[in-house]
């Protein structure tokens, strides 16, 4: 007997989530046995799990994984490492999803500072941070500042002709290209 499409889709998503969670659990157990519970690769797994749970609307679990991954990265790599910026961006995306805009702002500002310090102010990763921050500013009706950041991001990307705008992952949401 066939299930209605929405139930079938929900069950498929649940199976995918369970499968991903099981794989991550096996990896974490393997890492702990090997003495690597605080290894940056464990933090990457936790960051990925956070994004997965966020996508499924389980913000409590997403936050748990995200904060643990951020903690591992800060301790193992230092607070100014680009991977810390990645975890901060995931935390901002989580806060954005929950309409916690001030917390998202703080994480995005810190992520931008980390990337500027690590890569310099004219790097595509800085442009990505600028666009994420601009998306938040647009959501909070700070359009003039958002526009300024978008123009700066486009200026940075203009120095990289082989990099197409679509190649950048905008973590908060896609925003229109500025004029």
Coordinates of C-alpha atoms in Angstrom, one line a residue:
X1 CA 0.0 0.0 0.0
X2 CA 1.4 3.4 -1.0
X3 CA 1.8 6.2 1.5
X4 CA 0.8 9.7 0.7
X5 CA 3.7 11.6 -0.8
X6 CA 4.3 13.8 2.2
X7 CA 4.5 10.9 4.6
X8 CA 6.8 9.0 2.3
X9 CA 9.1 12.1 2.0
X10 CA 9.1 12.6 5.7
X11 CA 10.1 9.0 6.3
X12 CA 12.9 9.3 3.7
X13 CA 14.2 12.4 5.5
X14 CA 14.0 10.6 8.8
X15 CA 15.9 7.7 7.4
X16 CA 18.5 10.0 5.9
X17 CA 18.9 11.8 9.3
X18 CA 19.2 8.6 11.2
X19 CA 21.7 7.3 8.7
X20 CA 23.8 10.4 9.0
X21 CA 23.5 10.4 12.8
X22 CA 24.6 6.7 13.0
X23 CA 27.6 7.4 10.7
X24 CA 28.6 10.4 12.8
X25 CA 28.2 8.3 16.0
X26 CA 30.4 5.5 14.7
X27 CA 33.0 8.1 13.6
X28 CA 32.9 9.9 17.0
X29 CA 33.3 6.5 18.9
X30 CA 36.2 5.6 16.6
X31 CA 37.8 9.0 17.2
X32 CA 37.4 8.8 21.0
X33 CA 38.9 5.3 21.0
X34 CA 41.9 6.7 19.1
X35 CA 42.2 9.6 21.6
X36 CA 41.0 12.2 19.1
X37 CA 37.8 13.5 20.7
X38 CA 39.2 17.0 20.5
X39 CA 40.6 16.7 17.0
X40 CA 39.5 19.3 14.4
X41 CA 38.1 16.6 12.2
X42 CA 35.6 15.7 15.0
X43 CA 34.7 19.4 15.0
X44 CA 34.0 19.3 11.3
X45 CA 31.7 16.3 11.8
X46 CA 29.9 18.1 14.6
X47 CA 29.5 21.2 12.4
X48 CA 28.1 19.1 9.6
X49 CA 25.6 17.4 12.1
X50 CA 24.6 20.9 13.3
X51 CA 23.8 21.9 9.7
X52 CA 21.8 18.7 9.2
X53 CA 19.8 19.1 12.4
X54 CA 19.2 22.8 11.6
X55 CA 17.9 21.8 8.2
X56 CA 15.4 19.4 9.8
X57 CA 14.3 22.0 12.4
X58 CA 15.9 20.4 15.5
X59 CA 17.5 23.5 16.8
X60 CA 18.3 22.1 20.2
X61 CA 20.3 19.3 18.8
X62 CA 21.9 21.5 16.2
X63 CA 23.0 24.0 18.8
X64 CA 24.5 21.2 20.9
X65 CA 26.6 20.0 18.0
X66 CA 27.5 23.4 16.8
X67 CA 28.7 24.7 20.2
X68 CA 30.7 21.6 20.9
X69 CA 32.4 21.8 17.4
X70 CA 33.2 25.5 18.0
X71 CA 34.7 24.7 21.4
X72 CA 36.9 22.0 19.9
X73 CA 38.1 24.2 17.1
X74 CA 38.9 27.1 19.4
X75 CA 40.9 24.9 21.8
X76 CA 42.7 22.8 19.2
X77 CA 43.3 25.5 16.5
X78 CA 43.1 28.8 18.4
X79 CA 40.4 31.5 18.3
X80 CA 41.7 33.1 15.1
X81 CA 41.7 30.0 12.8
X82 CA 39.5 30.1 9.7
X83 CA 37.8 26.9 10.8
X84 CA 36.6 28.7 13.8
X85 CA 35.0 31.2 11.4
X86 CA 33.2 28.3 9.7
X87 CA 31.8 27.2 13.1
X88 CA 30.8 30.7 13.9
X89 CA 29.0 31.0 10.6
X90 CA 27.1 27.8 11.3
X91 CA 26.2 29.2 14.8
X92 CA 25.0 32.4 13.1
X93 CA 22.9 30.4 10.6
X94 CA 21.3 28.5 13.5
X95 CA 20.5 31.8 15.3
X96 CA 19.2 33.3 12.1
X97 CA 16.9 30.3 11.7
X98 CA 15.5 31.0 15.1
X99 CA 15.2 34.7 14.6
X100 CA 17.9 35.4 17.2
X101 CA 19.3 38.2 15.1
X102 CA 21.5 39.9 17.7
X103 CA 23.3 36.6 18.5
X104 CA 23.7 35.9 14.7
X105 CA 25.1 39.4 14.3
X106 CA 27.8 38.8 16.9
X107 CA 28.8 35.5 15.4
X108 CA 28.9 36.9 11.9
X109 CA 31.0 39.9 13.0
X110 CA 33.5 37.7 14.7
X111 CA 33.6 35.3 11.7
X112 CA 34.3 38.2 9.5
X113 CA 37.1 39.5 11.8
X114 CA 38.7 36.0 11.9
X115 CA 38.6 35.6 8.1
X116 CA 40.0 39.1 7.5
X117 CA 42.9 38.4 10.0
X118 CA 43.6 34.9 8.5
X119 CA 43.2 35.8 4.8
X120 CA 43.5 39.5 4.4
X121 CA 40.6 41.9 3.6
X122 CA 40.5 41.0 -0.2
X123 CA 39.9 37.3 -0.1
X124 CA 36.8 35.4 -1.4
X125 CA 36.2 33.9 2.0
X126 CA 35.9 37.5 3.3
X127 CA 33.4 38.2 0.6
X128 CA 31.4 35.2 1.7
X129 CA 31.4 36.6 5.3
X130 CA 30.3 40.0 4.0
X131 CA 27.4 38.5 2.1
X132 CA 26.2 36.5 5.0
X133 CA 26.4 39.6 7.2
X134 CA 24.6 41.6 4.5
X135 CA 21.8 39.0 4.4
X136 CA 21.3 39.4 8.2
X137 CA 21.3 43.2 7.8
X138 CA 18.7 43.0 5.1
X139 CA 16.5 40.9 7.3
X140 CA 16.7 43.5 10.1
X141 CA 16.0 46.3 7.7
X142 CA 19.5 47.8 7.7
X143 CA 19.5 48.0 3.9
X144 CA 22.0 50.8 3.5
X145 CA 24.7 48.9 5.5
X146 CA 23.8 45.7 3.8
X147 CA 24.2 47.3 0.4
X148 CA 27.7 48.7 1.4
X149 CA 28.8 45.2 2.4
X150 CA 27.4 43.7 -0.8
X151 CA 29.3 46.2 -2.9
X152 CA 32.5 45.5 -1.0
X153 CA 32.0 41.7 -1.5
X154 CA 31.4 42.2 -5.2
X155 CA 34.5 44.4 -5.4
X156 CA 36.6 41.6 -3.8
X157 CA 35.2 39.0 -6.2
X158 CA 35.9 41.1 -9.2
X159 CA 39.6 40.4 -8.6
X160 CA 38.9 36.7 -9.1
X161 CA 37.5 36.4 -12.6
X162 CA 37.6 32.6 -12.6
X163 CA 35.4 32.5 -9.5
X164 CA 31.7 32.7 -10.4
X165 CA 29.3 34.3 -7.9
X166 CA 27.4 31.0 -7.8
X167 CA 30.5 29.3 -6.6
X168 CA 30.3 31.0 -3.2
X169 CA 28.2 29.4 -0.6
X170 CA 26.1 31.9 1.3
X171 CA 25.2 30.3 4.6
X172 CA 22.5 32.6 5.8
X173 CA 20.5 32.9 2.6
X174 CA 21.0 33.9 -1.0
X175 CA 20.8 37.6 -1.6
X176 CA 20.4 39.5 -4.9
X177 CA 23.5 40.7 -6.7
X178 CA 24.0 44.4 -6.1
X179 CA 24.0 46.9 -9.0

